[in-house]
XYZ file of C-alpha atoms in Angstrom:
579
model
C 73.449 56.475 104.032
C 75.656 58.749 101.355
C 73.607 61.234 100.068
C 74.814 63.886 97.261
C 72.997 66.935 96.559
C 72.594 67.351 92.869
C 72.340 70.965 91.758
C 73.466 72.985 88.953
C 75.698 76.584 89.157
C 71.996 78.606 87.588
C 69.814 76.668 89.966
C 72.159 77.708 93.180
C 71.833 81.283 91.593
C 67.889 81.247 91.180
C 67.706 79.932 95.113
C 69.524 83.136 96.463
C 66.282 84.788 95.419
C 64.787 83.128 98.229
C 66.187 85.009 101.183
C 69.976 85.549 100.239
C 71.337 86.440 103.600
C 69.519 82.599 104.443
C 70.231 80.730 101.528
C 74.174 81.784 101.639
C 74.429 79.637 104.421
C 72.836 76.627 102.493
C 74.438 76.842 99.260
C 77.341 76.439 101.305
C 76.615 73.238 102.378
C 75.438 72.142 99.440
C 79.104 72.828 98.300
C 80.824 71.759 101.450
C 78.386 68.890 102.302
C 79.029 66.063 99.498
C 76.699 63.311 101.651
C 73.512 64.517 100.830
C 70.930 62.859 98.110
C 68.633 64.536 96.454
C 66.228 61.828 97.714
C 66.994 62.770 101.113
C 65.614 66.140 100.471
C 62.006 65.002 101.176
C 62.982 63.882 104.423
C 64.518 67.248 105.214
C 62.484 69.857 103.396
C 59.857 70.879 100.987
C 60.919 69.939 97.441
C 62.183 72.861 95.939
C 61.907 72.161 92.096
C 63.591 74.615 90.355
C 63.203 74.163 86.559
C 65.135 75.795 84.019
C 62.755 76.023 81.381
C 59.878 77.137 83.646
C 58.223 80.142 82.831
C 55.185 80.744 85.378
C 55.080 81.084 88.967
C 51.991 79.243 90.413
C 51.312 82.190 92.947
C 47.959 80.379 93.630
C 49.115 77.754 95.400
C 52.895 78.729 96.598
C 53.139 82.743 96.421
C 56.463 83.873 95.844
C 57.829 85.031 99.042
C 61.312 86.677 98.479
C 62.291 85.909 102.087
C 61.497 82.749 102.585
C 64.655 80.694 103.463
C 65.654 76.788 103.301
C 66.103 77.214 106.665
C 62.082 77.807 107.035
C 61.429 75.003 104.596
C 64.171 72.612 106.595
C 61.465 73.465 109.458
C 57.971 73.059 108.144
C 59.346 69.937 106.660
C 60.336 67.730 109.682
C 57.881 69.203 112.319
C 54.771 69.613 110.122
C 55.043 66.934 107.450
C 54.592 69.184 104.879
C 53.415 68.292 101.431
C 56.900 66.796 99.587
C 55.904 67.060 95.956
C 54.819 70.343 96.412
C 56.960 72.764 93.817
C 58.011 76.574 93.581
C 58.481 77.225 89.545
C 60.208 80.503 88.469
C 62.084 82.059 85.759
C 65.806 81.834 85.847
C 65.562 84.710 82.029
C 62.737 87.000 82.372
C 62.520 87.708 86.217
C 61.872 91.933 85.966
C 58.552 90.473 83.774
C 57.025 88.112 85.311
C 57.417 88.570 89.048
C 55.097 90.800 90.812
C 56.007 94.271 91.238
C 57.161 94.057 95.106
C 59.149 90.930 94.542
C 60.996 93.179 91.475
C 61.419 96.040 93.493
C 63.392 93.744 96.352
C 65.866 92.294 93.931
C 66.252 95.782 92.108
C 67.046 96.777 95.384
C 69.724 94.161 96.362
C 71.347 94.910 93.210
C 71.945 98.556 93.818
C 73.072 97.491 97.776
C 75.506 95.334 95.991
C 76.787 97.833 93.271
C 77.611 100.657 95.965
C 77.602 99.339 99.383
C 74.647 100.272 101.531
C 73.181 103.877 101.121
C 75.166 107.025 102.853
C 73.732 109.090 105.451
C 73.973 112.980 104.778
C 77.863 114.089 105.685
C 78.828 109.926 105.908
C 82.350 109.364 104.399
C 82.216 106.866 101.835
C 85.133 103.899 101.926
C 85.794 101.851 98.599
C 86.268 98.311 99.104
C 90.010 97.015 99.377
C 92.180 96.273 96.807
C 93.093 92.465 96.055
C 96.945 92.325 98.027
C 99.742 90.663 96.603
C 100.572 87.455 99.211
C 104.008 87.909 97.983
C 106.920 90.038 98.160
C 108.645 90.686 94.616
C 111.120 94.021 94.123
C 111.432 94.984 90.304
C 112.782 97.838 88.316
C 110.254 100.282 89.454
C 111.185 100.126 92.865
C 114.918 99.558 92.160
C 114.689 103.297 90.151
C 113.236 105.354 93.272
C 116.771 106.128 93.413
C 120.792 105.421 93.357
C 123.986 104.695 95.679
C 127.455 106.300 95.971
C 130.313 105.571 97.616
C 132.033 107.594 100.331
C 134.788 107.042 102.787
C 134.221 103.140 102.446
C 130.433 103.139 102.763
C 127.623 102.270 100.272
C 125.291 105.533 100.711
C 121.813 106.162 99.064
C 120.531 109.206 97.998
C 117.303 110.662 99.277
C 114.591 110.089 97.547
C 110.738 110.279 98.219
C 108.677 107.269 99.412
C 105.221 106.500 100.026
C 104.274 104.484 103.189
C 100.586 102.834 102.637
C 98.730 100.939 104.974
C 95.226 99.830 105.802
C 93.250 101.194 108.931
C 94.373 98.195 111.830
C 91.550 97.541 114.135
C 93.180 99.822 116.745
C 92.769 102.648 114.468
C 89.199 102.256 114.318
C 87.182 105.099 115.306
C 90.546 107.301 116.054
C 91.020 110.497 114.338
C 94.258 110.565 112.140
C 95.645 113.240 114.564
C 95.603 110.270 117.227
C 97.129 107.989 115.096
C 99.839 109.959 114.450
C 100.077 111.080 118.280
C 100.623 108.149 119.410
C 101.904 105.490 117.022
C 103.868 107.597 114.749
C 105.680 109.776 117.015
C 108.964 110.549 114.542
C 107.769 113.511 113.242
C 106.077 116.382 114.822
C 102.246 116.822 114.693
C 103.558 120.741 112.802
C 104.736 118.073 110.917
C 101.947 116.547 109.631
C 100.039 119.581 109.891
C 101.954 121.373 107.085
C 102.416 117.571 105.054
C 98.606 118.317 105.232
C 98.643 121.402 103.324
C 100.949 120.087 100.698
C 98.938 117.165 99.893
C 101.241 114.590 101.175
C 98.962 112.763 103.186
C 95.924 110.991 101.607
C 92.994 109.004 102.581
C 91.546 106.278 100.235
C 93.493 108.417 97.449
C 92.150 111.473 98.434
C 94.593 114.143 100.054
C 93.461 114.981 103.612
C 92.648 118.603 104.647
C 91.732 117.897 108.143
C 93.595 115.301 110.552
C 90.182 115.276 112.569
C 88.812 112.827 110.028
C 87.772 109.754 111.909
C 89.416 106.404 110.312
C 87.067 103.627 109.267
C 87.539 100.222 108.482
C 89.177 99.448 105.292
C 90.777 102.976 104.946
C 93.948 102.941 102.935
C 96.315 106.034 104.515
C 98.948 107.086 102.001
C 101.747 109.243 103.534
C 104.565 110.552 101.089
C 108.034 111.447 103.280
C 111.524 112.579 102.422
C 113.585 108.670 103.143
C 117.006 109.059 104.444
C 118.810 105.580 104.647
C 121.821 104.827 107.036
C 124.384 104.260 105.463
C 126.406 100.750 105.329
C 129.718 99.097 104.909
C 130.851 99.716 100.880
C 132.675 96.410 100.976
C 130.992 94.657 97.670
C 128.459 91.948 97.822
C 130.636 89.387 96.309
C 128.426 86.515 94.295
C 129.417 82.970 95.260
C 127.224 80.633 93.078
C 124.261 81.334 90.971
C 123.527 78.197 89.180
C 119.772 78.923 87.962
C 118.545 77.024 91.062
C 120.217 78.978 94.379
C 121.934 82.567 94.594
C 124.331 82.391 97.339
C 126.439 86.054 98.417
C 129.085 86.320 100.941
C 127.113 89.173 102.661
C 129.449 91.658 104.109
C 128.351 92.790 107.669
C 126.123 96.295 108.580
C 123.963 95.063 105.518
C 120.026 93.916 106.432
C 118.567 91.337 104.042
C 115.174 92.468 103.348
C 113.664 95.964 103.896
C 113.078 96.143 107.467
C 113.235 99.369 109.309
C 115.119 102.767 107.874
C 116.717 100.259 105.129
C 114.841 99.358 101.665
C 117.987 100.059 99.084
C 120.668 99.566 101.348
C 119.782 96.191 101.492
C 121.096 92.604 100.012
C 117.306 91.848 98.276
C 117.831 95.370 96.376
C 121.448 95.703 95.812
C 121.033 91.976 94.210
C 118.104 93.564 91.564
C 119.742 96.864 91.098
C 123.316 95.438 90.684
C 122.849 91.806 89.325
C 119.614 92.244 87.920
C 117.739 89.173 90.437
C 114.889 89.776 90.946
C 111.772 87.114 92.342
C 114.265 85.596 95.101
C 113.384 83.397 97.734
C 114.496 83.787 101.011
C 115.880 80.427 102.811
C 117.385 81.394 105.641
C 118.216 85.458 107.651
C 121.436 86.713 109.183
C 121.152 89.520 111.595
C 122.289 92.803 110.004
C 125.662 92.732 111.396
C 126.496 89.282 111.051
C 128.460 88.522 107.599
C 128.949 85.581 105.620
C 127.283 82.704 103.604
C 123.747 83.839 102.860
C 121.493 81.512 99.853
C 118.744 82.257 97.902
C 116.389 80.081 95.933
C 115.082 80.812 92.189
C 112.324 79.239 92.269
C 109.141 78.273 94.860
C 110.081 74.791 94.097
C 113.692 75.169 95.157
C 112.701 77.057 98.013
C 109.980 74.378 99.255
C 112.787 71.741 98.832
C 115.188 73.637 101.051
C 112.354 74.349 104.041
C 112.317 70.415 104.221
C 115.660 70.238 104.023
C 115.697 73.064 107.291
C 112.992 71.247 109.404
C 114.350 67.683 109.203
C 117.500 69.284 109.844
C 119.502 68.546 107.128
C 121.611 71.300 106.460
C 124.575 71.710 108.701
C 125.440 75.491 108.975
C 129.146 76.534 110.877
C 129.896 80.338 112.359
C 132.997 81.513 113.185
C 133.028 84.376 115.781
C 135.402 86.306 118.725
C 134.718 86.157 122.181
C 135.942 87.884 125.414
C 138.490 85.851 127.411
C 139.653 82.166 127.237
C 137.571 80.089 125.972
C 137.582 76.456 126.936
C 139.590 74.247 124.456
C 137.283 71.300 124.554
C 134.333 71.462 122.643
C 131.205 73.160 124.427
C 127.763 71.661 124.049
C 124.954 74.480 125.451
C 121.148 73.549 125.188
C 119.734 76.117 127.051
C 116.146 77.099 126.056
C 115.524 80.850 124.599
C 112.617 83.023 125.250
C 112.094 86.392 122.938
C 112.002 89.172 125.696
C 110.934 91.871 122.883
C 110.008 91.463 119.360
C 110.789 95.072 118.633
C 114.477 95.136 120.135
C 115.372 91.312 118.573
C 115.790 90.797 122.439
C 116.240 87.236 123.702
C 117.390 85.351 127.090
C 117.828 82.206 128.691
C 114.507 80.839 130.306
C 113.150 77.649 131.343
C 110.026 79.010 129.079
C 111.927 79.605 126.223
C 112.637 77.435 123.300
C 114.212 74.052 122.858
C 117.824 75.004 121.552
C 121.375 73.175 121.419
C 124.908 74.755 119.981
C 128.538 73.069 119.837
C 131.313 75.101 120.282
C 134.586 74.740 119.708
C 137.535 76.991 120.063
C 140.161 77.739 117.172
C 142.584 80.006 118.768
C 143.391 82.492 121.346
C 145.449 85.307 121.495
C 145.892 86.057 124.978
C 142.765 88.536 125.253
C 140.321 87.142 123.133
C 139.196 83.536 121.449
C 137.811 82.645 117.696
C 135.325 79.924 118.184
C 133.945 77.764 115.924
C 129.807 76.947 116.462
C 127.630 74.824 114.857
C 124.107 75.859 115.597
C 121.756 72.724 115.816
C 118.586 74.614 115.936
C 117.707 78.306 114.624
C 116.448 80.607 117.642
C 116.537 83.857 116.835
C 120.233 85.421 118.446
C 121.394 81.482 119.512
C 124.532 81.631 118.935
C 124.872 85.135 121.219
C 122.709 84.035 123.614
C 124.294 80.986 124.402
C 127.727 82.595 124.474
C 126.520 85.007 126.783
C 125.126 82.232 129.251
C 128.478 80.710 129.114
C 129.881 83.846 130.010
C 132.140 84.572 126.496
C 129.925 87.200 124.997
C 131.157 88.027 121.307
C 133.243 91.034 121.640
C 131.826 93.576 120.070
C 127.811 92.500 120.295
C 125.867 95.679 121.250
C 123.247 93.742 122.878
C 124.679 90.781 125.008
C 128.086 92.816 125.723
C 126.480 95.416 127.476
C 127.027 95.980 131.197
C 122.992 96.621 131.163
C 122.733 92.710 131.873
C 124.543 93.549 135.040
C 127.897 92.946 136.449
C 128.117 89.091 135.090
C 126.383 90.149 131.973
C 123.830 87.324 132.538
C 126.396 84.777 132.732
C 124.427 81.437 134.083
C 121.204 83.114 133.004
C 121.554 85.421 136.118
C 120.146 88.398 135.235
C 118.440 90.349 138.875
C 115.948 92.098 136.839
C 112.518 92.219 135.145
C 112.599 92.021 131.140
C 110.865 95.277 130.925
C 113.664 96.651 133.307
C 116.647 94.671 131.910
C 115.179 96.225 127.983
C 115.232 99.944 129.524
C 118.448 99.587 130.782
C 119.421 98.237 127.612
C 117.989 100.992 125.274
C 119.239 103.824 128.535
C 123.029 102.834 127.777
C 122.834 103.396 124.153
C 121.296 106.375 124.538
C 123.866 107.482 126.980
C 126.721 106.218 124.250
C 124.553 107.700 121.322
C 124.583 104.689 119.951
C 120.646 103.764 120.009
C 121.125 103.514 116.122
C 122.693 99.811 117.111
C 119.935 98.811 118.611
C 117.836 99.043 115.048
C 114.994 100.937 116.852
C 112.037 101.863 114.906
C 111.832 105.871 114.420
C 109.022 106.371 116.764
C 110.759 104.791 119.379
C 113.689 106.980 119.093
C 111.730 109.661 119.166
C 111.381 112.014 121.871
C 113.946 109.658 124.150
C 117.012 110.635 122.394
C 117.580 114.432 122.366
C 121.059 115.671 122.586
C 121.345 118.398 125.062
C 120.877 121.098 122.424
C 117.762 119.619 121.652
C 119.065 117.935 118.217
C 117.954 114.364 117.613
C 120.839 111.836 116.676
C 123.524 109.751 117.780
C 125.889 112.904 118.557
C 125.897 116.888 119.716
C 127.729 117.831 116.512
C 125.279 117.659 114.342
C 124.994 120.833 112.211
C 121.714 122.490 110.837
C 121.653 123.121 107.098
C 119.472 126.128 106.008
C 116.508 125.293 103.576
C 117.014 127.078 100.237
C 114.798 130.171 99.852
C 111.545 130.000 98.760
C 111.514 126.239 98.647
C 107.588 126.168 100.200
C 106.540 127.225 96.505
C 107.793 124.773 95.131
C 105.291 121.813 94.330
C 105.623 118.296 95.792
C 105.685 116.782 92.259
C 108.200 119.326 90.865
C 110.802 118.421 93.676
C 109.997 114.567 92.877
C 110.287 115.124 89.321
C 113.747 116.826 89.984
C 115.086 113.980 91.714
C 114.284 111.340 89.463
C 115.999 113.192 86.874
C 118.982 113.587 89.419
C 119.109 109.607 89.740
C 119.311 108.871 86.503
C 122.561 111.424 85.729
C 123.930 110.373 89.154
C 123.356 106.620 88.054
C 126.998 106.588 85.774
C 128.634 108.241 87.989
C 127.728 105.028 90.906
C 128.011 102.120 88.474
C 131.966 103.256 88.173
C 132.039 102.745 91.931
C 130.038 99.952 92.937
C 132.907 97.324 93.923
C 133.737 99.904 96.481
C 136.560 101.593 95.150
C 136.168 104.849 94.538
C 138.477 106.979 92.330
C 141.520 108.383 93.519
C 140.448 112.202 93.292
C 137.758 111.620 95.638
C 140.213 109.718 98.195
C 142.035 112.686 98.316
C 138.751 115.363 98.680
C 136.837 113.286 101.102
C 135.365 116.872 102.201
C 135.252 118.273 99.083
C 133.017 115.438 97.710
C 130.343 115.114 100.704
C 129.346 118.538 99.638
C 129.474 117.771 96.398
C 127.297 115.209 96.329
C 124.435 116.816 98.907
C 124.174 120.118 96.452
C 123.297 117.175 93.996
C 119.929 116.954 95.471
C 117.054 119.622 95.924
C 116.402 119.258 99.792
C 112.837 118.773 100.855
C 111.942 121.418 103.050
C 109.399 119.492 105.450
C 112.279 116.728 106.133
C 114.146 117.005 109.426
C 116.930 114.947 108.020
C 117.398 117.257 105.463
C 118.045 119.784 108.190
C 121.111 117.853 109.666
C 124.198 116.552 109.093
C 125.007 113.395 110.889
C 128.592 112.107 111.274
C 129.274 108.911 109.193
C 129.281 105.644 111.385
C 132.600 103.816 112.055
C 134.044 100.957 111.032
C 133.693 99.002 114.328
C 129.834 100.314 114.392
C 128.777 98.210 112.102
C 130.943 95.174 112.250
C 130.180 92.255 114.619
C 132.594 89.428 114.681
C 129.872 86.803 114.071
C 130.876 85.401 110.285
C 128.430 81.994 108.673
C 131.558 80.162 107.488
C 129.843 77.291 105.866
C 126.415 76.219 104.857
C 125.944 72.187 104.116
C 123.274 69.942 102.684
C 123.007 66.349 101.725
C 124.600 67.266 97.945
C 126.221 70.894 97.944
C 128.211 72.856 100.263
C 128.678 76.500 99.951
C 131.682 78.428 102.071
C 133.523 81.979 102.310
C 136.749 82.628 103.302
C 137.840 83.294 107.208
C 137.197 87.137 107.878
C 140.863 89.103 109.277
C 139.578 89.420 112.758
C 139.192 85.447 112.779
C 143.054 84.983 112.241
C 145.405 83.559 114.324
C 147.671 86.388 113.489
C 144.998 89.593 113.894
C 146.014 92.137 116.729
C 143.024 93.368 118.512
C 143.134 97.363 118.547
């Protein structure tokens, strides 16, 4: 039999008087449940008349009982028979009057539990109730003004500027005192550190600044933490525009250069150089290259675009071609490699051949070779995160340069065959204990508090070498207030901002070709150094060119009506001589 409950929004409201914590669960299936009658509601129940117009409860007969539920009713109805015409009237206007005085004083009492959560004990912390989050990512001008780039010996460099990290308490942190929190999760910075961030009032809970790191973290806690942000620097080749026809955005994105935030990098980044450069803004994301692959990279205006693409990517109609270098010979007929891939760590971007792993099939095909190394063509048929390296590796022509499936850590064969001798959390270490042996970790895209504590120079200095140089904090710069040095800055960024429009295609102007020295120091006396900020502290050499070039290139991205390409890199030439 269809049945359809029949109720309207006021009566649902009046039957939460009855029991809310009950009744929730039956309003929702009177909304969920469209197959009930109103007929069948003798069958199941008591009647429960609610009339709008009523103005009298007939306590006589039914007393009003506050927390009696449907639930109850559902009961006395199917094993007692209960009388079905029998009705509960109440007032949906003048409640506070006409109920009797304990009934009022339980709803008055719900309502304050509702206004302000439940009541505090003596020395309880109160917790405000989260904030509605955005689902989605969008960058505008506010964020694109935190601060500005110049350009120095070839790179695109960002000046420091001050950032605040926010996140809810996670469930881990439940419980936890901040000072274990940032013990053991946030190990970048020192616990003096965060002491002394502390004192300055950089370090808040639910908006409030913190004077103790003792406080035990509840649920729903939003931790603020304002730091100094340093960002690597990257390759100042510009981010040339290929198409932008109101529909896609598609950049030839030079190498070094991540495409969202991620890590250390928020402005040195394609999303941000896009909306402070080219003023786009609300971009969709349709595909990633890793941050040292270059090449074809597309965009989608709008959600509509972007949906049509994803179809377009899962029925596999978009034909995408790489061009890359390898080590040795590579055979001339064309290579077909479906080996599955398994993610060995999430945090490293590491991946292997494995049986477990995920369906995944490249072509290859080579170009050229020029007695020492080969430019291969591949056409990825699936997208596993790394294929293209992994499966070059497994044939046993790792790309050239790759920091991660080059390295000797995979053994003498370099996991050629999938033959690797050693556990993932073995083959990972090894990985991350070369790097640190090369100084080099800063390849590897590590998060901070990874870093930390593993990769100390032996004069104690963090960083990728032992030259790094300690620059003393102006005097008296612990007076100064957090805002002041913020407020500094900003008015910094906006004189330095002229000076870095002039030099965004990546040219800078012949003086400062010829003053390289002269104009480092110029520009860090631009800035008022933050005297909490480690990396204000040091000066680390500037990373070179073959650190943060990979010869992976995405040649040529295809669809069903449009076909967007970038010209062949110099290492991919016939005629390039390998150094």
């Amino acid at each position: 039999m269809v049945h359809v409950w029949k109720i309207t929004h006021i009566q649902a409201l009046t039957l939460l008087r009855f029991g809310r914590r009950q009744n929730s669960e039956f309003i929702k299936r009177v909304y969920q449940n469209r197959n009930v009658s109103v007929e069948t509601q003798r069958t199941h129940c008591s009647v429960l008349n609610v009339r709008r117009n009523s103005t009298q409860v007939e306590s006589s007969k039914h007393p009003v009982n506050t927390h009696l539920s449907l639930y109850d009713m559902d009961n006395k109805g199917e094993e007692g028979g209960g009388d079905t015409d029998s009705t509960v009237k109440t007032s949906c206007g003048k409640r506070k009057n006409e109920e009797t005085d304990e009934a009022a004083g339980q709803c008055s009492g719900r309502k304050r539990k509702r206004g302000g959560g439940k009541q505090l004990r003596p020395g309880e912390r109160y917790v405000p109730p989260p904030q509605k989050r955005n689902t989605g990512v969008s960058f505008n001008q506010e964020h694109f003004a935190e601060t500005s780039y110049y350009f120095e010996g070839g790179l695109r460099k960002v000046h420091p500027y001050y950032f605040d990290f926010k996140s809810y308490c996670k469930g881990r942190w439940i419980g936890k005192t901040l000072l274990d929190v940032f013990k053991k999760e946030f190990r970048a910075e020192s616990l003096d550190y965060y002491n002394a961030a502390v004192k300055e009032g950089r370090i808040k809970l639910n908006e409030t600044p913190v004077d103790d790191l003792n406080v035990v973290l509840k649920n729903n806690d939003l931790l603020r933490n304002t730091v100094h942000r340093h960002e690597p620097p990257v390759c100042g080749q510009p981010l040339k525009l290929l198409v932008d026809d109101g529909e896609v955005v598609v950049v030839d994105k030079p190498s070094s250069l991540p495409v969202h935030p991620c890590g250390r990098y928020r402005h040195n980044t394609v999303i941000f150089i896009l909306g402070k450069e080219k003023g786009l803004v609300g971009l969709h994301t349709v595909h990633r290259l890793d941050r040292l692959t270059s090449g074809v990279l597309l965009f989608a205006r709008t959600l509509e675009v972007s949906k049509k693409l994803d179809v377009m990517v899962r029925e596999r109609q978009l034909e995408k071609e790489y061009v890359c270098r390898v080590e040795g010979e590579f055979p001339e007929a064309e290579v077909v490699c479906e080996e599955p891939i398994l993610v060995v760590s999430f945090r490293v971007g590491l991946c292997r051949v494995d049986p477990k792993g995920k369906e995944s099939r490249t072509i290859f095909q080579r170009l050229s070779f020029n007695g020492r190394s080969s430019v291969v063509r591949c056409r990825p048929l699936t997208g596993r995160t790394h294929q293209i390296r992994v499966h070059l590796q497994f044939l046993g022509f790792p790309i050239l340069n790759d920091p991660i499936y080059g390295s000797s850590a995979w053994g003498p064969n370099r996991a050629k065959g999938g033959l690797v001798g050693m556990s993932d959390e073995e083959l990972l270490e090894a990985l991350i204990e070369e790097h640190r042996s090369k100084e080099s970790l800063h390849l590897l895209d590590l998060p901070d508090e990874e870093v930390s504590g593993k990769t100390k120079c032996k004069d104690g200095a963090q960083g990728r070498n032992e030259q790094i140089t300690a620059i003393e904090s102006s005097s008296g710069s612990s007076e100064v207030s957090l805002d002041e040095v913020k407020a500094e800055s900003r008015q910094v960024v906006q004189q330095s901002t002229s000076e870095s429009v002039g030099e965004i295609n990546g040219a800078r102007k012949d003086k400062d070709l010829a003053s390289d020295d002269a104009s480092r120091t110029g520009r860090s006396k631009d800035f008022v150094r933050d005297h909490l900020c480690g990396e204000c502290k040091i000066v680390r050499p500037d990373p070179t060119e073959k650190e943060l070039i990979m010869y992976l290139h995405a040649l040529r991205y295809k669809g069903p009506d449009f076909e967007y390409s970038t010209q062949l890199p110099d290492w991919a030439k016939e005629d390039w001589i390998q150094d």
